[in-house]
């Protein structure tokens, strides 16, 4: 019986390492799953491996090759087969067909060579998702990892930048099947389960039933990430989600733009007000991590329009705001209409937009730097107090990140790995140039660092020896049972030395929450973190 091996690599592995590992297998058929982030590597491996083993057959499948199979076979003689569309049943059929030397015409969705001709078989019917095997037969090694899970396929919407718009027929597993499989993740206390469903709540009743199930069986550890359409949330879903444990759910919500002309062009519809209303409700509960998306480079959206979209979404106070760039994916509506809108994009994957009639390349570069600033200083959550304070001095949120990005670009650090200490120093130097001298930045820097981890080293400019807290002080506090009973009731049964290992204390020259107050003592409890990932902050007393 033929042996099948599944081996996994990431784009961070050297191609030589992947090539040699494949070669050692001495395969007769090699199959690659192709996406925008790995297609260039796959094509390189395909070309090189054929030099080593010209008789080995090579099959490509996945979304990156499903919309141009003939073109691929014409351009790359090293490729023998391309499998288009849904692959589970058709791949099994291909495997049996090759093993029994039957005609390839019976394999749904297969593109292949026949003499000098390239043939494409029609795709088969959509699969019954309940027939798909569970992809994680052994969960013992996933306890501290992220796993991906699929409960449904297809999407009812026609967003022109998205491949799911080509597959409008929604299909999903039965609720009982989903519950059974999610129970396995819960039993093994997997760290996070990311649903890959394009619009998880397209069926409100289905989504509500699964959310209710997860809330009832919450293990206190596992987090579940969903991509949803906020405007589809009804009052019953909102009421249910308001009761979820903080940290149980993450919701990713695509806003993309608030420009009505843009939304019409990409067939998103006029639903911004409905989305914003539901997001405000979810945000008010402070129990669900909210990730909101914007796309730069869409038709009719220039820098000024994007600034309005950004500031509007920022006003919702999401936990993460992703500033992404349009990718002209093969098979998408915008890819087909790129000439109509005069969208100029990179010819190689991931086909990211370079410029448009509304967004010149110079503005694309400014937005790229702003994206870096947003990811580094907003979405990381490590600079919350400092950034919140500086935003109070800025003309607008977008103006702040655009200016910070341009400052960082001038200093050659955009998309450059930096130590946390240098990141704080860059932010402080930017603030000095933009807003003038401000000693309060040192206090905020220390607060942001202490909120995330026990400080090991502060930047030189943020060190104030006058207010360093001697170790014996914190030991005396933590050995005082009256003090512990008053401020740290959860630690009453914990011995003092263990308390010291779990907590950190520091005197600030002024209250970090209020710069006009006298020095203040704060304790940071790293065992209790909020939805932002910040340690619980315990204000002990004002020091006169």
Short mmCIF file of C-alpha atoms in Angstrom, two decimals:
data_model
loop_
_atom_site.label_atom_id
_atom_site.label_comp_id
_atom_site.label_asym_id
_atom_site.label_seq_id
_atom_site.Cartn_x
_atom_site.Cartn_y
_atom_site.Cartn_z
CA UNK A 1 0.00 0.00 0.00
CA UNK A 2 1.42 3.45 -0.89
CA UNK A 3 2.88 5.41 1.99
CA UNK A 4 1.75 9.00 2.52
CA UNK A 5 3.79 11.44 4.61
CA UNK A 6 2.63 14.90 5.66
CA UNK A 7 5.48 17.27 6.44
CA UNK A 8 5.08 20.88 7.47
CA UNK A 9 7.38 23.86 7.06
CA UNK A 10 7.00 27.61 7.37
CA UNK A 11 8.27 30.37 5.10
CA UNK A 12 10.98 30.93 7.70
CA UNK A 13 12.66 27.62 6.88
CA UNK A 14 15.47 27.83 4.31
CA UNK A 15 14.41 26.38 0.96
CA UNK A 16 17.56 24.26 0.90
CA UNK A 17 16.46 22.57 4.13
CA UNK A 18 13.00 21.87 2.70
CA UNK A 19 14.44 20.64 -0.60
CA UNK A 20 16.83 18.22 1.06
CA UNK A 21 14.13 16.87 3.39
CA UNK A 22 11.82 16.19 0.46
CA UNK A 23 14.62 14.57 -1.53
CA UNK A 24 15.40 12.15 1.27
CA UNK A 25 11.80 10.89 1.09
CA UNK A 26 12.34 9.75 -2.55
CA UNK A 27 8.69 10.43 -3.40
CA UNK A 28 6.79 9.50 -6.53
CA UNK A 29 4.29 12.32 -6.03
CA UNK A 30 4.78 15.59 -4.15
CA UNK A 31 1.77 17.79 -3.35
CA UNK A 32 2.00 21.43 -2.29
CA UNK A 33 -0.83 23.48 -0.77
CA UNK A 34 -0.41 26.98 -2.22
CA UNK A 35 -1.25 30.38 -0.73
CA UNK A 36 -0.10 33.94 -1.39
CA UNK A 37 2.52 33.72 1.35
CA UNK A 38 4.21 30.54 0.10
CA UNK A 39 3.63 30.36 -3.68
CA UNK A 40 7.01 31.87 -4.63
CA UNK A 41 8.81 29.37 -2.39
CA UNK A 42 6.73 26.49 -3.78
CA UNK A 43 7.54 27.42 -7.38
CA UNK A 44 11.24 27.60 -6.56
CA UNK A 45 11.14 24.19 -4.87
CA UNK A 46 9.21 22.76 -7.82
CA UNK A 47 11.81 23.94 -10.34
CA UNK A 48 14.74 22.73 -8.27
CA UNK A 49 13.27 19.38 -7.30
CA UNK A 50 12.54 18.46 -10.90
CA UNK A 51 16.25 18.86 -11.60
CA UNK A 52 16.97 16.32 -8.87
CA UNK A 53 14.12 13.91 -9.64
CA UNK A 54 12.68 14.48 -13.13
CA UNK A 55 10.40 11.42 -12.90
CA UNK A 56 8.66 12.59 -9.73
CA UNK A 57 5.18 14.03 -10.31
CA UNK A 58 4.31 17.37 -8.74
CA UNK A 59 0.80 18.52 -7.81
CA UNK A 60 -0.21 22.02 -6.70
CA UNK A 61 -3.51 22.83 -5.00
CA UNK A 62 -5.05 25.58 -2.92
CA UNK A 63 -6.51 29.05 -3.50
CA UNK A 64 -3.40 30.53 -5.12
CA UNK A 65 -3.52 28.11 -8.06
CA UNK A 66 -7.23 27.33 -8.38
CA UNK A 67 -8.02 30.31 -10.58
CA UNK A 68 -5.22 30.00 -13.14
CA UNK A 69 -4.41 26.28 -13.60
CA UNK A 70 -3.84 26.34 -17.37
CA UNK A 71 -1.61 29.38 -17.14
CA UNK A 72 0.53 27.64 -14.51
CA UNK A 73 0.97 24.48 -16.53
CA UNK A 74 1.86 26.51 -19.63
CA UNK A 75 4.41 28.62 -17.76
CA UNK A 76 5.95 25.93 -15.55
CA UNK A 77 6.66 22.60 -17.28
CA UNK A 78 7.83 21.22 -13.93
CA UNK A 79 4.22 21.14 -12.67
CA UNK A 80 2.31 18.00 -13.62
CA UNK A 81 -1.08 18.60 -12.04
CA UNK A 82 -3.12 21.44 -10.51
CA UNK A 83 -6.10 20.58 -8.35
CA UNK A 84 -8.70 23.38 -8.30
CA UNK A 85 -11.21 24.20 -5.61
CA UNK A 86 -12.21 22.02 -2.69
CA UNK A 87 -9.57 19.35 -2.43
CA UNK A 88 -10.48 16.62 0.03
CA UNK A 89 -12.61 14.36 -2.19
CA UNK A 90 -10.88 15.18 -5.47
CA UNK A 91 -7.42 14.53 -4.01
CA UNK A 92 -8.51 11.12 -2.74
CA UNK A 93 -9.96 10.41 -6.17
CA UNK A 94 -6.71 11.45 -7.86
CA UNK A 95 -4.69 9.23 -5.56
CA UNK A 96 -6.85 6.19 -6.34
CA UNK A 97 -6.87 7.02 -10.05
CA UNK A 98 -3.08 7.21 -10.27
CA UNK A 99 -2.66 4.03 -8.24
CA UNK A 100 -5.05 2.08 -10.49
CA UNK A 101 -3.88 3.72 -13.76
CA UNK A 102 -7.39 4.94 -14.56
CA UNK A 103 -8.18 7.94 -16.83
CA UNK A 104 -7.53 11.32 -15.19
CA UNK A 105 -10.73 12.70 -16.73
CA UNK A 106 -12.66 11.25 -13.79
CA UNK A 107 -10.90 13.45 -11.18
CA UNK A 108 -13.04 16.53 -10.40
CA UNK A 109 -11.25 19.88 -10.64
CA UNK A 110 -8.00 18.43 -12.01
CA UNK A 111 -5.93 20.32 -14.56
CA UNK A 112 -3.36 18.13 -16.33
CA UNK A 113 -1.44 17.52 -19.54
CA UNK A 114 -2.55 15.15 -22.26
CA UNK A 115 0.03 15.15 -24.99
CA UNK A 116 0.38 18.75 -26.17
CA UNK A 117 -2.96 19.73 -24.66
CA UNK A 118 -3.83 21.03 -21.21
CA UNK A 119 -7.20 19.83 -19.94
CA UNK A 120 -9.32 21.10 -17.03
CA UNK A 121 -11.96 18.82 -15.54
CA UNK A 122 -15.15 20.37 -14.15
CA UNK A 123 -15.26 20.64 -10.38
CA UNK A 124 -17.39 18.23 -8.42
CA UNK A 125 -20.29 18.99 -6.06
CA UNK A 126 -19.62 20.70 -2.76
CA UNK A 127 -18.77 18.39 0.11
CA UNK A 128 -20.98 17.51 3.03
CA UNK A 129 -18.79 18.96 5.76
CA UNK A 130 -19.91 16.38 8.31
CA UNK A 131 -18.03 13.80 6.24
CA UNK A 132 -14.69 15.54 6.75
CA UNK A 133 -12.38 13.83 9.26
CA UNK A 134 -11.31 15.69 12.38
CA UNK A 135 -7.87 17.14 11.52
CA UNK A 136 -6.33 16.77 15.00
CA UNK A 137 -6.21 13.07 15.90
CA UNK A 138 -3.64 13.71 18.64
CA UNK A 139 -4.14 16.86 20.72
CA UNK A 140 -1.57 16.05 23.38
CA UNK A 141 1.00 18.30 21.69
CA UNK A 142 -1.36 21.26 21.19
CA UNK A 143 -2.07 22.26 24.78
CA UNK A 144 -0.07 25.48 24.58
CA UNK A 145 -0.56 26.17 20.88
CA UNK A 146 -3.02 27.80 18.51
CA UNK A 147 -5.16 25.45 16.44
CA UNK A 148 -7.28 26.34 13.42
CA UNK A 149 -10.81 25.06 13.07
CA UNK A 150 -13.39 25.18 10.29
CA UNK A 151 -17.12 24.97 11.02
CA UNK A 152 -18.41 26.40 7.74
CA UNK A 153 -17.38 27.23 4.18
CA UNK A 154 -18.53 29.84 1.73
CA UNK A 155 -19.87 33.34 2.31
CA UNK A 156 -23.17 35.04 1.43
CA UNK A 157 -21.45 38.33 0.57
CA UNK A 158 -19.67 39.60 -2.53
CA UNK A 159 -16.81 41.68 -1.11
CA UNK A 160 -14.72 42.29 -4.22
CA UNK A 161 -11.31 41.97 -2.54
CA UNK A 162 -12.10 38.53 -1.08
CA UNK A 163 -11.94 35.08 -2.66
CA UNK A 164 -14.91 33.91 -0.64
CA UNK A 165 -17.10 36.10 -2.84
CA UNK A 166 -16.62 33.49 -5.57
CA UNK A 167 -18.21 30.79 -3.40
CA UNK A 168 -21.55 32.07 -2.21
CA UNK A 169 -23.06 28.74 -1.20
CA UNK A 170 -22.82 28.51 2.57
CA UNK A 171 -22.21 25.08 4.05
CA UNK A 172 -21.56 24.13 7.64
CA UNK A 173 -21.07 21.17 9.90
CA UNK A 174 -24.00 20.17 12.04
CA UNK A 175 -24.04 21.88 15.45
CA UNK A 176 -23.66 18.54 17.25
CA UNK A 177 -20.56 17.69 15.21
CA UNK A 178 -19.05 21.10 15.97
CA UNK A 179 -19.79 20.75 19.68
CA UNK A 180 -18.20 17.30 19.82
CA UNK A 181 -15.01 18.56 18.19
CA UNK A 182 -14.82 21.73 20.27
CA UNK A 183 -15.21 19.58 23.38
CA UNK A 184 -11.91 17.90 22.49
CA UNK A 185 -10.13 21.26 22.41
CA UNK A 186 -11.67 22.20 25.75
CA UNK A 187 -10.73 18.88 27.32
CA UNK A 188 -7.09 19.33 26.27
CA UNK A 189 -7.07 23.01 27.31
CA UNK A 190 -5.78 24.21 23.97
CA UNK A 191 -4.53 27.80 24.26
CA UNK A 192 -6.52 29.26 21.36
CA UNK A 193 -8.91 27.97 18.70
CA UNK A 194 -9.07 30.17 15.61
CA UNK A 195 -12.15 29.66 13.48
CA UNK A 196 -11.25 30.15 9.83
CA UNK A 197 -14.89 30.59 8.80
CA UNK A 198 -15.17 33.68 6.62
CA UNK A 199 -18.36 34.95 8.33
CA UNK A 200 -19.00 32.78 11.36
CA UNK A 201 -22.32 34.41 12.25
CA UNK A 202 -23.84 34.34 8.75
CA UNK A 203 -26.33 31.95 10.36
CA UNK A 204 -27.27 33.75 13.58
CA UNK A 205 -28.93 30.76 15.20
CA UNK A 206 -25.92 28.53 14.52
CA UNK A 207 -23.49 31.13 15.91
CA UNK A 208 -25.62 31.73 19.00
CA UNK A 209 -25.86 27.99 19.70
CA UNK A 210 -22.08 27.51 19.48
CA UNK A 211 -21.33 30.58 21.62
CA UNK A 212 -23.81 29.38 24.24
CA UNK A 213 -22.18 25.94 24.23
CA UNK A 214 -18.69 27.38 24.71
CA UNK A 215 -19.82 29.65 27.53
CA UNK A 216 -21.47 26.76 29.36
CA UNK A 217 -18.36 24.57 29.05
CA UNK A 218 -15.71 27.26 29.46
CA UNK A 219 -12.55 25.73 30.95
CA UNK A 220 -11.16 29.10 31.98
CA UNK A 221 -8.16 28.71 29.66
CA UNK A 222 -9.10 28.28 26.00
CA UNK A 223 -9.78 31.36 23.89
CA UNK A 224 -11.90 31.24 20.71
CA UNK A 225 -11.34 33.62 17.78
CA UNK A 226 -14.12 34.32 15.27
CA UNK A 227 -14.36 36.46 12.15
CA UNK A 228 -17.84 37.95 12.19
CA UNK A 229 -20.01 40.55 10.52
CA UNK A 230 -21.05 42.84 13.38
CA UNK A 231 -24.17 44.14 11.65
CA UNK A 232 -25.59 40.59 11.68
CA UNK A 233 -25.56 40.44 15.48
CA UNK A 234 -29.11 40.62 16.82
CA UNK A 235 -30.18 41.63 20.31
CA UNK A 236 -30.22 38.03 21.56
CA UNK A 237 -26.60 37.49 20.45
CA UNK A 238 -25.54 40.75 22.06
CA UNK A 239 -27.27 39.81 25.32
CA UNK A 240 -25.57 36.39 25.29
CA UNK A 241 -22.09 37.73 24.52
CA UNK A 242 -22.36 40.28 27.30
CA UNK A 243 -22.22 37.36 29.77
CA UNK A 244 -19.04 35.72 28.40
CA UNK A 245 -15.99 35.36 30.59
CA UNK A 246 -13.45 38.09 29.83
CA UNK A 247 -10.94 36.58 27.43
CA UNK A 248 -13.11 33.68 26.28
CA UNK A 249 -13.88 35.22 22.86
CA UNK A 250 -12.06 37.32 20.29
CA UNK A 251 -14.00 38.93 17.46
CA UNK A 252 -12.38 40.08 14.22
CA UNK A 253 -14.62 42.55 12.40
CA UNK A 254 -13.92 43.97 8.95
CA UNK A 255 -14.86 47.62 8.53
CA UNK A 256 -12.43 48.15 5.60
CA UNK A 257 -13.56 51.75 4.92
CA UNK A 258 -16.19 54.31 5.91
CA UNK A 259 -16.14 55.94 2.46
CA UNK A 260 -19.57 55.23 0.95
CA UNK A 261 -18.30 55.40 -2.64
CA UNK A 262 -15.58 52.91 -1.77
CA UNK A 263 -18.01 50.58 -0.04
CA UNK A 264 -20.26 50.63 -3.10
CA UNK A 265 -17.35 49.80 -5.42
CA UNK A 266 -16.29 46.81 -3.34
CA UNK A 267 -19.91 45.70 -2.82
CA UNK A 268 -19.82 46.00 0.95
CA UNK A 269 -23.11 47.90 1.16
CA UNK A 270 -23.96 50.83 3.38
CA UNK A 271 -23.78 49.20 6.80
CA UNK A 272 -21.17 51.27 8.64
CA UNK A 273 -23.69 52.69 11.12
CA UNK A 274 -25.00 49.22 11.98
CA UNK A 275 -21.46 47.86 12.42
CA UNK A 276 -20.45 50.75 14.65
CA UNK A 277 -23.56 50.40 16.80
CA UNK A 278 -22.90 46.73 17.51
CA UNK A 279 -19.17 47.27 18.07
CA UNK A 280 -19.92 49.96 20.66
CA UNK A 281 -22.20 47.52 22.46
CA UNK A 282 -19.58 44.76 22.45
CA UNK A 283 -16.88 47.18 23.58
CA UNK A 284 -18.99 48.40 26.50
CA UNK A 285 -18.97 44.90 28.02
CA UNK A 286 -15.14 44.93 28.21
CA UNK A 287 -15.06 41.14 28.03
CA UNK A 288 -14.41 40.44 24.32
CA UNK A 289 -11.16 41.25 22.54
CA UNK A 290 -12.14 43.27 19.45
CA UNK A 291 -9.97 43.35 16.34
CA UNK A 292 -11.15 45.80 13.65
CA UNK A 293 -9.76 45.85 10.10
CA UNK A 294 -9.20 48.62 7.57
CA UNK A 295 -7.86 48.21 4.03
CA UNK A 296 -5.74 50.91 2.39
CA UNK A 297 -5.62 51.21 -1.40
CA UNK A 298 -9.28 50.56 -2.18
CA UNK A 299 -11.00 52.41 -5.05
CA UNK A 300 -11.90 56.05 -4.31
CA UNK A 301 -9.97 56.09 -1.03
CA UNK A 302 -7.01 58.48 -0.83
CA UNK A 303 -4.99 59.55 2.19
CA UNK A 304 -7.55 62.08 3.46
CA UNK A 305 -10.42 59.62 3.09
CA UNK A 306 -8.43 56.88 4.78
CA UNK A 307 -7.64 59.25 7.65
CA UNK A 308 -11.38 59.71 8.20
CA UNK A 309 -11.94 55.95 8.14
CA UNK A 310 -9.10 55.38 10.60
CA UNK A 311 -10.24 58.04 13.07
CA UNK A 312 -13.82 56.78 12.94
CA UNK A 313 -12.75 53.21 13.72
CA UNK A 314 -10.24 54.36 16.33
CA UNK A 315 -13.06 56.14 18.16
CA UNK A 316 -14.58 52.70 18.84
CA UNK A 317 -11.56 51.83 21.05
CA UNK A 318 -10.80 48.42 19.54
CA UNK A 319 -8.16 46.33 21.24
CA UNK A 320 -6.46 46.01 17.86
CA UNK A 321 -6.84 48.12 14.74
CA UNK A 322 -5.28 46.48 11.70
CA UNK A 323 -4.14 48.82 8.94
CA UNK A 324 -3.83 46.41 6.02
CA UNK A 325 -3.17 46.97 2.33
CA UNK A 326 -5.28 45.81 -0.57
CA UNK A 327 -4.08 42.58 -2.16
CA UNK A 328 -5.35 41.88 -5.68
CA UNK A 329 -5.96 38.17 -5.18
CA UNK A 330 -6.36 35.88 -8.16
CA UNK A 331 -10.05 35.20 -8.69
CA UNK A 332 -11.23 38.29 -6.80
CA UNK A 333 -13.49 40.90 -8.33
CA UNK A 334 -11.00 43.72 -7.85
CA UNK A 335 -8.30 41.68 -9.60
CA UNK A 336 -10.63 41.33 -12.58
CA UNK A 337 -11.47 45.04 -12.45
CA UNK A 338 -7.96 46.29 -11.71
CA UNK A 339 -7.73 47.97 -15.12
CA UNK A 340 -11.14 49.61 -14.70
CA UNK A 341 -10.05 51.26 -11.44
CA UNK A 342 -6.41 51.64 -12.58
CA UNK A 343 -5.13 49.76 -9.54
CA UNK A 344 -1.39 49.14 -9.93
CA UNK A 345 -0.12 46.22 -7.85
CA UNK A 346 2.93 44.04 -7.45
CA UNK A 347 3.00 41.33 -10.13
CA UNK A 348 4.22 38.68 -7.69
CA UNK A 349 2.49 37.36 -4.57
CA UNK A 350 0.98 38.73 -2.42
CA UNK A 351 -0.04 41.18 -5.22
CA UNK A 352 -0.17 44.16 -2.89
CA UNK A 353 -1.34 47.50 -4.27
CA UNK A 354 1.41 49.99 -5.14
CA UNK A 355 -0.67 53.01 -6.11
CA UNK A 356 -4.08 54.03 -7.39
CA UNK A 357 -5.54 57.19 -8.95
CA UNK A 358 -6.46 58.27 -5.41
CA UNK A 359 -3.36 57.05 -3.57
CA UNK A 360 0.02 57.88 -5.14
CA UNK A 361 2.97 55.67 -4.24
CA UNK A 362 4.42 58.43 -2.03
CA UNK A 363 1.28 58.20 0.12
CA UNK A 364 1.46 54.40 0.10
CA UNK A 365 4.91 54.71 1.65
CA UNK A 366 3.58 57.09 4.30
CA UNK A 367 0.80 54.63 5.10
CA UNK A 368 3.31 51.78 5.30
CA UNK A 369 5.23 53.69 7.95
CA UNK A 370 1.98 54.49 9.76
CA UNK A 371 1.10 50.78 9.66
CA UNK A 372 4.40 49.99 11.36
CA UNK A 373 3.73 52.62 14.02
CA UNK A 374 0.23 51.25 14.64
CA UNK A 375 1.47 47.66 14.94
CA UNK A 376 4.39 48.60 17.18
CA UNK A 377 2.86 51.22 19.44
CA UNK A 378 -0.88 50.47 19.42
CA UNK A 379 -1.61 46.82 18.64
CA UNK A 380 1.26 45.46 20.74
CA UNK A 381 -0.49 46.85 23.84
CA UNK A 382 2.90 47.62 25.39
CA UNK A 383 2.68 51.40 25.17
CA UNK A 384 -0.94 52.02 26.12
CA UNK A 385 -0.46 54.63 28.85
CA UNK A 386 2.21 56.56 26.96
CA UNK A 387 0.34 56.53 23.64
CA UNK A 388 -2.96 57.48 25.28
CA UNK A 389 -1.23 60.45 26.90
CA UNK A 390 0.45 61.56 23.65
CA UNK A 391 -2.77 61.21 21.67
CA UNK A 392 -4.17 63.94 23.89
CA UNK A 393 -1.57 66.28 22.36
CA UNK A 394 -2.15 65.19 18.73
CA UNK A 395 -4.49 66.74 16.17
CA UNK A 396 -6.06 63.32 15.49
CA UNK A 397 -5.28 59.64 16.07
CA UNK A 398 -4.39 59.09 12.41
CA UNK A 399 -2.31 62.27 12.38
CA UNK A 400 -0.36 60.97 15.39
CA UNK A 401 0.49 57.58 13.86
CA UNK A 402 1.20 59.10 10.46
CA UNK A 403 3.60 61.60 12.05
CA UNK A 404 5.20 58.92 14.24
CA UNK A 405 5.62 56.69 11.18
CA UNK A 406 7.28 59.48 9.20
CA UNK A 407 9.61 60.24 12.10
CA UNK A 408 10.54 56.54 12.32
CA UNK A 409 11.07 56.34 8.55
CA UNK A 410 13.43 59.33 8.66
CA UNK A 411 15.46 57.52 11.30
CA UNK A 412 15.56 54.30 9.29
CA UNK A 413 13.83 52.04 11.81
CA UNK A 414 10.54 51.19 10.07
CA UNK A 415 10.08 47.38 9.90
CA UNK A 416 13.42 46.99 11.68
CA UNK A 417 13.51 44.70 14.76
CA UNK A 418 14.14 46.77 17.89
CA UNK A 419 14.57 45.99 21.55
CA UNK A 420 11.74 47.22 23.76
CA UNK A 421 14.04 49.74 25.42
CA UNK A 422 14.86 51.29 22.04
CA UNK A 423 11.19 51.33 21.07
CA UNK A 424 10.39 53.40 24.15
CA UNK A 425 13.32 55.70 23.44
CA UNK A 426 12.19 56.23 19.85
CA UNK A 427 8.69 57.13 21.05
CA UNK A 428 10.08 59.53 23.65
CA UNK A 429 12.41 61.22 21.13
CA UNK A 430 9.52 61.62 18.71
CA UNK A 431 7.42 63.19 21.46
CA UNK A 432 10.23 65.59 22.36
CA UNK A 433 10.45 66.74 18.73
CA UNK A 434 6.70 66.93 18.21
CA UNK A 435 5.50 68.31 21.55
CA UNK A 436 8.53 69.49 23.53
CA UNK A 437 10.20 68.45 26.79
CA UNK A 438 7.99 66.43 29.13
CA UNK A 439 9.42 64.65 32.21
CA UNK A 440 6.10 62.84 32.72
CA UNK A 441 7.04 60.52 29.83
CA UNK A 442 9.49 58.72 32.14
CA UNK A 443 6.71 57.89 34.58
CA UNK A 444 4.48 56.57 31.78
CA UNK A 445 7.31 54.52 30.31
CA UNK A 446 7.92 52.81 33.65
CA UNK A 447 4.21 52.17 34.08
CA UNK A 448 3.86 50.60 30.61
CA UNK A 449 6.86 48.34 31.18
CA UNK A 450 5.73 47.25 34.65
CA UNK A 451 2.22 46.52 33.38
CA UNK A 452 3.52 43.73 31.16
CA UNK A 453 6.38 42.15 33.05
CA UNK A 454 8.58 42.52 36.07
CA UNK A 455 10.99 45.27 34.96
CA UNK A 456 14.57 44.20 34.44
CA UNK A 457 15.89 47.37 32.90
CA UNK A 458 14.48 50.80 32.21
CA UNK A 459 15.82 53.16 29.54
CA UNK A 460 18.45 55.50 30.98
CA UNK A 461 16.18 58.53 30.57
CA UNK A 462 13.37 56.80 32.51
CA UNK A 463 15.38 55.97 35.62
CA UNK A 464 14.67 58.01 38.76
CA UNK A 465 16.84 56.85 41.62
CA UNK A 466 15.02 59.07 44.12
CA UNK A 467 11.97 56.89 43.93
CA UNK A 468 13.42 53.42 43.55
CA UNK A 469 11.71 51.02 45.93
CA UNK A 470 14.13 49.11 48.18
CA UNK A 471 13.57 45.36 48.16
CA UNK A 472 13.12 45.29 51.95
CA UNK A 473 10.20 47.68 51.64
CA UNK A 474 8.19 45.37 49.46
CA UNK A 475 9.10 42.41 51.71
CA UNK A 476 7.87 44.30 54.75
CA UNK A 477 4.63 45.14 52.99
CA UNK A 478 4.09 41.56 51.85
CA UNK A 479 4.87 40.14 55.30
CA UNK A 480 2.30 42.43 56.92
CA UNK A 481 -0.89 40.36 57.09
CA UNK A 482 -3.06 43.43 57.67
CA UNK A 483 -1.61 44.97 54.51
CA UNK A 484 -2.20 41.77 52.54
CA UNK A 485 -5.75 41.44 53.87
CA UNK A 486 -6.51 45.00 52.78
CA UNK A 487 -4.82 45.15 49.38
CA UNK A 488 -4.12 41.55 48.34
CA UNK A 489 -6.90 39.34 49.73
CA UNK A 490 -6.24 36.67 47.08
CA UNK A 491 -2.71 36.22 48.51
CA UNK A 492 -3.61 35.62 52.16
CA UNK A 493 -2.80 31.91 51.87
CA UNK A 494 0.44 32.54 49.95
CA UNK A 495 3.75 32.73 51.85
CA UNK A 496 5.54 36.14 51.71
CA UNK A 497 8.46 35.01 49.53
CA UNK A 498 6.06 33.55 46.99
CA UNK A 499 4.09 36.80 47.08
CA UNK A 500 7.25 38.67 46.16
CA UNK A 501 7.85 36.43 43.15
CA UNK A 502 4.32 36.98 41.85
CA UNK A 503 4.08 40.73 42.44
CA UNK A 504 6.09 43.84 41.72
CA UNK A 505 5.92 47.15 43.55
CA UNK A 506 7.17 50.60 42.69
CA UNK A 507 6.85 54.18 43.92
CA UNK A 508 6.09 56.66 41.14
CA UNK A 509 7.08 60.33 41.59
CA UNK A 510 3.49 61.19 40.67
CA UNK A 511 0.40 59.07 40.27
CA UNK A 512 0.63 57.60 36.74
CA UNK A 513 -3.12 58.02 36.45
CA UNK A 514 -2.95 61.68 37.43
CA UNK A 515 0.21 63.75 36.91
CA UNK A 516 -0.93 66.40 39.42
CA UNK A 517 -0.85 64.10 42.45
CA UNK A 518 1.96 63.35 44.93
CA UNK A 519 4.14 60.23 44.71
CA UNK A 520 2.21 56.97 44.72
CA UNK A 521 2.97 53.31 45.47
CA UNK A 522 1.65 50.73 43.01
CA UNK A 523 1.68 46.95 43.05
CA UNK A 524 1.48 44.94 39.83
CA UNK A 525 -0.15 41.51 40.00
CA UNK A 526 1.02 39.42 37.03
CA UNK A 527 -1.29 36.53 37.89
CA UNK A 528 -4.32 38.72 37.22
CA UNK A 529 -4.33 40.27 33.77
CA UNK A 530 -7.09 42.15 31.97
CA UNK A 531 -8.25 41.68 28.40
CA UNK A 532 -5.40 43.94 27.22
CA UNK A 533 -2.85 41.62 28.83
CA UNK A 534 -2.00 44.21 31.48
CA UNK A 535 -1.20 43.16 35.01
CA UNK A 536 -3.75 44.17 37.62
CA UNK A 537 -2.61 47.47 39.12
CA UNK A 538 -3.21 47.94 42.84
CA UNK A 539 -2.87 51.49 44.17
CA UNK A 540 -1.63 51.14 47.74
CA UNK A 541 -1.60 54.70 49.00
CA UNK A 542 -0.57 58.23 48.27
CA UNK A 543 2.87 59.00 49.70
CA UNK A 544 3.27 62.46 51.22
#
